[in-house]
Coordinates of N, CA, C and O in Angstrom, one line a residue:
X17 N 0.8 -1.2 0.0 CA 0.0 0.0 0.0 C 0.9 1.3 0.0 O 0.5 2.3 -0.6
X18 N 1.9 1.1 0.6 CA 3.0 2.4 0.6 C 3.3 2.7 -0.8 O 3.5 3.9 -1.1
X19 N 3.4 1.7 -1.8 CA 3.5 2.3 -3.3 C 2.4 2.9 -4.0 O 2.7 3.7 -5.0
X20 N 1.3 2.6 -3.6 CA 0.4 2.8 -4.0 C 0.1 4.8 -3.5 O -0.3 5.8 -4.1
X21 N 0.3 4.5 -2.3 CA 0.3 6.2 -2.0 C 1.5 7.0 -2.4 O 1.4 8.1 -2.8
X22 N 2.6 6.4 -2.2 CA 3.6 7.1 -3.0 C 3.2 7.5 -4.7 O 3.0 8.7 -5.0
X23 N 3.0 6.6 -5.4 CA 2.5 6.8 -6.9 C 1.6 8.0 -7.0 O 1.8 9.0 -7.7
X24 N 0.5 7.5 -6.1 CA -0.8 8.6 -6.3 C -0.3 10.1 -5.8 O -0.9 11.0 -6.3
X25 N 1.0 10.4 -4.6 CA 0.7 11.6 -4.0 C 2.2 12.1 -5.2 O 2.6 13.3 -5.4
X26 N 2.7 11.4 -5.7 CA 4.3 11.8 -6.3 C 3.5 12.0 -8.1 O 4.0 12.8 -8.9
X27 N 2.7 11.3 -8.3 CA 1.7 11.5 -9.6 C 1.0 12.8 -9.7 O 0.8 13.3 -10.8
X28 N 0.6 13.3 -8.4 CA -0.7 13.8 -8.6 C 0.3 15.6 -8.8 O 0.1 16.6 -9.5
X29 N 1.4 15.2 -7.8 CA 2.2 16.5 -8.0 C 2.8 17.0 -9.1 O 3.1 18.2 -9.2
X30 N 3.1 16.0 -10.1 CA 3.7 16.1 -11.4 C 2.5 16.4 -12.3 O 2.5 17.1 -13.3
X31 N 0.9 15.6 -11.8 CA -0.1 16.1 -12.8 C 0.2 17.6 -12.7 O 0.6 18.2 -13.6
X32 N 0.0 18.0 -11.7 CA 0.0 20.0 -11.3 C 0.6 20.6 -11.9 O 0.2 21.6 -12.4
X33 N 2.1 19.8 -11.9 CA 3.0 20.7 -13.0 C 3.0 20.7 -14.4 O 3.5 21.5 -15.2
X34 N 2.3 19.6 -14.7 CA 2.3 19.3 -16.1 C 0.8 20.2 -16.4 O 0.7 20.4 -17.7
X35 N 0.0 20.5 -16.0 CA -1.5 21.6 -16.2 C -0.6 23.0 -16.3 O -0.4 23.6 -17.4
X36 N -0.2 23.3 -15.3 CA 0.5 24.6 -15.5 C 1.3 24.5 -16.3 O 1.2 25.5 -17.0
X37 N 1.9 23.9 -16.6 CA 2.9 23.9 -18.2 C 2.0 24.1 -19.1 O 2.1 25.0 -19.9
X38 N 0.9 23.4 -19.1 CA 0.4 23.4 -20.8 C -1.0 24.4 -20.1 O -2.0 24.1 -20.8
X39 N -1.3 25.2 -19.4 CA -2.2 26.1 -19.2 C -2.0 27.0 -19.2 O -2.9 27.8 -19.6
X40 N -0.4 27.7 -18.5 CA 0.2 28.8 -18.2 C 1.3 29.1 -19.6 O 1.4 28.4 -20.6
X41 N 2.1 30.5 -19.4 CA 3.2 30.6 -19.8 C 4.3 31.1 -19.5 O 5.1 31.9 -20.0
X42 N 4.0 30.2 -18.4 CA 5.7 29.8 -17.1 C 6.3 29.1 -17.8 O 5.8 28.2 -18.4
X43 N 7.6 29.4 -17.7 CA 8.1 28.2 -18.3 C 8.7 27.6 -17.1 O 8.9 28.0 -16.0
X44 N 9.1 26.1 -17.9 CA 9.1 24.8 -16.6 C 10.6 25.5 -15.6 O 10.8 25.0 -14.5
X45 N 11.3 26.4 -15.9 CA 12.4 26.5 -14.8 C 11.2 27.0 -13.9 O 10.8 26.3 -13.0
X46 N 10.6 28.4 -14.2 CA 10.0 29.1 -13.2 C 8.9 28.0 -12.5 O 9.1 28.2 -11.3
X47 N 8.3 27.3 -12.5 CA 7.7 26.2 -12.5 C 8.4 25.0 -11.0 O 8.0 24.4 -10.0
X48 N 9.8 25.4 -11.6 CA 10.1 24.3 -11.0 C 10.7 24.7 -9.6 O 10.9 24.2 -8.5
X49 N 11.1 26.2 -10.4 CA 11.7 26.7 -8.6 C 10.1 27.7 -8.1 O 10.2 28.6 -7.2
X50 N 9.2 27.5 -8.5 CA 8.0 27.7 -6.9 C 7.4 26.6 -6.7 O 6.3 26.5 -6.2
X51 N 8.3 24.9 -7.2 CA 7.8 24.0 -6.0 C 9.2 24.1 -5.4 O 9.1 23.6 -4.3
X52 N 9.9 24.3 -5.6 CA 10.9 24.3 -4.5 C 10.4 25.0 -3.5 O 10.4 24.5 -2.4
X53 N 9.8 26.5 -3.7 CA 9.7 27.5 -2.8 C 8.0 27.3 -1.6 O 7.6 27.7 -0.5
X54 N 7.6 26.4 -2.6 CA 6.6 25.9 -2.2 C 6.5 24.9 -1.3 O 5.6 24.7 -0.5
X55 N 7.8 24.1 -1.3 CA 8.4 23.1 -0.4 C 8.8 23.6 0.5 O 8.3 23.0 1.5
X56 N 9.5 24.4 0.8 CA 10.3 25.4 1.8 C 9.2 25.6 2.9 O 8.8 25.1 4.0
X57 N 8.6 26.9 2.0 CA 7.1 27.4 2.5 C 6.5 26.5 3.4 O 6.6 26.5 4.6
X58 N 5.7 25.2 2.4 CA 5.3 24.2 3.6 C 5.8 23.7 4.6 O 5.3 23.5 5.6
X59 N 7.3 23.2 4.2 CA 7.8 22.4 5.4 C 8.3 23.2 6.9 O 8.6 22.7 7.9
X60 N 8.4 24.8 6.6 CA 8.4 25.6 7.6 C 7.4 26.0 8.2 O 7.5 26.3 9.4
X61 N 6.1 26.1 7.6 CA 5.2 26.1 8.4 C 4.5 24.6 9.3 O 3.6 24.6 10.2
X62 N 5.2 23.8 8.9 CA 4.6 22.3 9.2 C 3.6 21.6 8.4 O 3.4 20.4 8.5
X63 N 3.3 22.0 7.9 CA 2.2 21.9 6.8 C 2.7 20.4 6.1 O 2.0 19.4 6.1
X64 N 4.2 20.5 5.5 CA 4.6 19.2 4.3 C 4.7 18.1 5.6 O 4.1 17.1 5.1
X65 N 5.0 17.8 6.7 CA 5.4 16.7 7.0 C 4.5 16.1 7.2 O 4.9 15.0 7.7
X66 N 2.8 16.1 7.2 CA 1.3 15.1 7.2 C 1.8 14.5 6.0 O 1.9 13.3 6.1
X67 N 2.1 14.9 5.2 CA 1.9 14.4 3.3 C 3.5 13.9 3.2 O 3.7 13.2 2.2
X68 N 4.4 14.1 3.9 CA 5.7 13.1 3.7 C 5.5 11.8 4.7 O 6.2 10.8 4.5
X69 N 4.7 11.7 5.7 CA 4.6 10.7 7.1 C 3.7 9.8 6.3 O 3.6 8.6 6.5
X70 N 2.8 10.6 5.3 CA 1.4 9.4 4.8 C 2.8 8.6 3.1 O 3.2 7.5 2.8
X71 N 2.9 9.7 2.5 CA 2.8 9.3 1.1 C 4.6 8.9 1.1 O 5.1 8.4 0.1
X72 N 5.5 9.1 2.3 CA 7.1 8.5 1.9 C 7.6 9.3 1.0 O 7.5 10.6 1.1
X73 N 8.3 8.7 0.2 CA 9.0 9.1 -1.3 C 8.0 9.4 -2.3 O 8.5 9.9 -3.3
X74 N 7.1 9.4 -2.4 CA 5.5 10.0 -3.1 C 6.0 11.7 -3.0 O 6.0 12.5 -4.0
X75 N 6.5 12.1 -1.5 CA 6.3 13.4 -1.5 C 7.7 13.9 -1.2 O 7.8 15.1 -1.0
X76 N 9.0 13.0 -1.2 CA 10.2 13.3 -0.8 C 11.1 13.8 -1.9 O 12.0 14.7 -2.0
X77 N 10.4 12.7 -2.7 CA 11.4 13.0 -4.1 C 11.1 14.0 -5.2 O 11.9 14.5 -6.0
X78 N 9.9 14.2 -5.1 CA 9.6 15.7 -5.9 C 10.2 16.9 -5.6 O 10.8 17.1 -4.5
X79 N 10.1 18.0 -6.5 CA 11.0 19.6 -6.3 C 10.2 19.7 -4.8 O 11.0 19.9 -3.8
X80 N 8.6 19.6 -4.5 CA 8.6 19.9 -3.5 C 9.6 19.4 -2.0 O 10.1 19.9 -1.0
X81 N 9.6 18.4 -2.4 CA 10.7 17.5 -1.0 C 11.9 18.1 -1.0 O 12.4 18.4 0.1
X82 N 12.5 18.4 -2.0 CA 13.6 19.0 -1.9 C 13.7 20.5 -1.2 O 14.7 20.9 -0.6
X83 N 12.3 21.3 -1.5 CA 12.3 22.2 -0.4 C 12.3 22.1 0.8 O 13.0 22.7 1.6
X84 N 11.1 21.0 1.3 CA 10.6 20.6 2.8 C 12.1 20.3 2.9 O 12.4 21.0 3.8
X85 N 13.7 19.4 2.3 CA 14.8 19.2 3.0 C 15.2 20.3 3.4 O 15.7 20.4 4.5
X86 N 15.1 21.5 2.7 CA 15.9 22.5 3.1 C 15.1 23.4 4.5 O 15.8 24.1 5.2
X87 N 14.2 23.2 4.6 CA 13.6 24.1 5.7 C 13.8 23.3 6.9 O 14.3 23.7 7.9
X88 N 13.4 22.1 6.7 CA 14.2 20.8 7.8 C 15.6 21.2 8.4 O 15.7 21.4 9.6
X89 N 16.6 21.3 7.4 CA 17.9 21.3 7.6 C 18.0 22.6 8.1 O 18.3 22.5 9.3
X90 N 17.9 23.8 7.8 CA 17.8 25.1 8.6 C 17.5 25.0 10.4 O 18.2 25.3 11.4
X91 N 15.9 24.4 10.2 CA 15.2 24.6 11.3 C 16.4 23.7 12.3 O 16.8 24.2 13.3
X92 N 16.8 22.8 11.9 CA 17.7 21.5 13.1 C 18.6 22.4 13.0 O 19.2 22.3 14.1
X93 N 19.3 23.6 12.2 CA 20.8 23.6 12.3 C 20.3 25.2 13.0 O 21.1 26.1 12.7
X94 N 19.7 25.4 13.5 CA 19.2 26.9 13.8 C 19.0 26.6 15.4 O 19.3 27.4 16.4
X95 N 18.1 24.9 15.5 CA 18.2 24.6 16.7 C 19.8 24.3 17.6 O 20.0 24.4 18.8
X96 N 20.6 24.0 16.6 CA 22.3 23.4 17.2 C 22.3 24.9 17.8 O 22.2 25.4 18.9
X97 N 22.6 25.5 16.3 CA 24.1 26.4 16.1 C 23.5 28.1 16.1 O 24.2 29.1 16.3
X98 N 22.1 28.0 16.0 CA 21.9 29.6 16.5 C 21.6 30.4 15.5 O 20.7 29.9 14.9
X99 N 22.2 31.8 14.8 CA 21.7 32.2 13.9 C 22.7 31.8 12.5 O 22.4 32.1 11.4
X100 N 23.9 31.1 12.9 CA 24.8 30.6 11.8 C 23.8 29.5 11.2 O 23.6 29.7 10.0
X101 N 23.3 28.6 11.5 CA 22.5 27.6 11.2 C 21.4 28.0 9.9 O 21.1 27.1 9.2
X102 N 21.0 29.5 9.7 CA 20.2 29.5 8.8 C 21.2 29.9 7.5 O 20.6 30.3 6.5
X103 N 22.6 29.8 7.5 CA 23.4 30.3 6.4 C 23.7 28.4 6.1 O 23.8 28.0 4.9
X104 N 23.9 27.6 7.0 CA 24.5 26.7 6.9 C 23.7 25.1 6.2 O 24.2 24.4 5.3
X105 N 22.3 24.7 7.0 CA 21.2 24.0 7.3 C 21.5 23.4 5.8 O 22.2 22.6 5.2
X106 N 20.3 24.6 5.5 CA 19.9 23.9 4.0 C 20.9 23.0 3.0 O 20.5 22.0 2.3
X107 N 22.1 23.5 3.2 CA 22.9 23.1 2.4 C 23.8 22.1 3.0 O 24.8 22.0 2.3
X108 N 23.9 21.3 4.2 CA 24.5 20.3 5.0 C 23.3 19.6 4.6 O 23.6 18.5 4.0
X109 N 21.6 19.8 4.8 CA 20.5 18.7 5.1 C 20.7 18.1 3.4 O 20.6 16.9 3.3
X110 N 21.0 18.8 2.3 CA 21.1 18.2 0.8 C 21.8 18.1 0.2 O 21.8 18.1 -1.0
X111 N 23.4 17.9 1.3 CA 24.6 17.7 0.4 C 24.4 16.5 -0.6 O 24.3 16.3 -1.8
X112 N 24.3 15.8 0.3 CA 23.9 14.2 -0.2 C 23.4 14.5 -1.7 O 24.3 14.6 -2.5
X113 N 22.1 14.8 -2.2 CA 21.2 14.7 -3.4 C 21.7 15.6 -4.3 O 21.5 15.5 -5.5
X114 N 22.3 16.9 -3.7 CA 23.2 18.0 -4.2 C 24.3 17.1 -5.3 O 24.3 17.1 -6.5
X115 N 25.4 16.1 -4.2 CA 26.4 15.5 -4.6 C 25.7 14.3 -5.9 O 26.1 14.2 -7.1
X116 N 24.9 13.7 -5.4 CA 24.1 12.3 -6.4 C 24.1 13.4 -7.4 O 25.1 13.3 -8.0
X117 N 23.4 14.5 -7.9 CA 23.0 15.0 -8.9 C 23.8 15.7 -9.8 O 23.3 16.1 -10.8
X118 N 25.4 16.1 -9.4 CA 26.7 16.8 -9.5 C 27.2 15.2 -10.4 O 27.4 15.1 -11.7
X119 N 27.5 14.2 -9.4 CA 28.3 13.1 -9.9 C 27.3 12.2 -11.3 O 27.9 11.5 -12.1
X120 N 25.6 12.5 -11.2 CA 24.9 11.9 -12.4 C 25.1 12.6 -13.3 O 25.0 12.0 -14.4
X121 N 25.3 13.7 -13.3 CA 25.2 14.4 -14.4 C 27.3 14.8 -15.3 O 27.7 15.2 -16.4
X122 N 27.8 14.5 -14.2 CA 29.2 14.1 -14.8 C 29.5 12.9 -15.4 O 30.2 12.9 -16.4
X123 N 29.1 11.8 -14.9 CA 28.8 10.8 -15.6 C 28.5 10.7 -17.1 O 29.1 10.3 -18.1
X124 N 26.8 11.6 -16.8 CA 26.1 11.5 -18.4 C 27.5 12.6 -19.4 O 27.9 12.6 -20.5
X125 N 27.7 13.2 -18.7 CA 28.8 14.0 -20.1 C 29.6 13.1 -20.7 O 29.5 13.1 -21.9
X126 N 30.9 12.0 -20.0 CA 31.4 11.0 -20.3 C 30.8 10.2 -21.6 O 31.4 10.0 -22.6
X127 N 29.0 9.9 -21.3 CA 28.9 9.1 -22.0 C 28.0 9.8 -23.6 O 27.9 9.0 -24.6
X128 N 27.5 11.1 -23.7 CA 27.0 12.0 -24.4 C 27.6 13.0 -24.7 O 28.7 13.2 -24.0
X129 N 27.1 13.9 -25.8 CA 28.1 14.5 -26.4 C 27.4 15.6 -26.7 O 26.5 15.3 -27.5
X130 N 27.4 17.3 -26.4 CA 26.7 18.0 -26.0 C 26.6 18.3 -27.8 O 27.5 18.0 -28.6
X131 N 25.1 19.0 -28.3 CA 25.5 19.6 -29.2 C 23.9 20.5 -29.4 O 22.9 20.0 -29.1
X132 N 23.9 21.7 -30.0 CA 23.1 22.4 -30.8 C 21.6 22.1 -31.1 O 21.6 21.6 -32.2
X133 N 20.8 22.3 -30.7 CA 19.5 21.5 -31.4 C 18.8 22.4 -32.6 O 17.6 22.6 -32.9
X134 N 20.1 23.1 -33.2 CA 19.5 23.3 -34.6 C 20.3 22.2 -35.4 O 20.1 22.0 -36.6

């Protein structure tokens, strides 16, 4: 059942973005950074962690999750370290996915070959 709500709540967030793509004319960067901001937003008010506790990776691995990490990682590093914690947080709580996404995409250059799409 845990996949099943992962699917539906990590689905239903991509349907959203994919309506505003083809409804709006945002384009998908601007798009993609107000779910980040949107993530943030929520996970600082408390709001994202009902919908990460029910749906897992449904709601972790989307742009939004990636915000809720960062307001996470502030809020714990603000509780350590004080007011350095809000310069520091965000960016200790997502080195990790920061690093995965640095080293995937070095990878793909090795194996592809950039070029012009005219």
């Amino acid at each position: 059942m845990d996949y099943v709500k992962a699917f539906l709540v990590g689905g239903f967030l991509c349907a959203i973005a994919q309506v505003i793509i083809d409804k709006t004319k945002l384009t998908p960067a601007r798009i993609l950074v107000s779910y980040v901001v949107t993530g943030v937003i929520l996970g600082g008010l408390g709001l994202y962690e009902p919908l990460v506790n029910f749906a897992g990776a449904g709601a972790t691995v989307p742009l939004t999750g990636f915000g809720y990490a960062l307001a996470n990682g502030v809020r714990k590093a603000v509780e350590e370290q004080g007011f350095l914690g809000i310069l520091t947080g965000g960016l200790a709580a997502c080195a990790g996915g920061i690093t995965a996404a640095m080293v995937a995409g070095l990878l793909a250059s090795f194996f592809f070959r950039a070029r012009d799409k005219s």
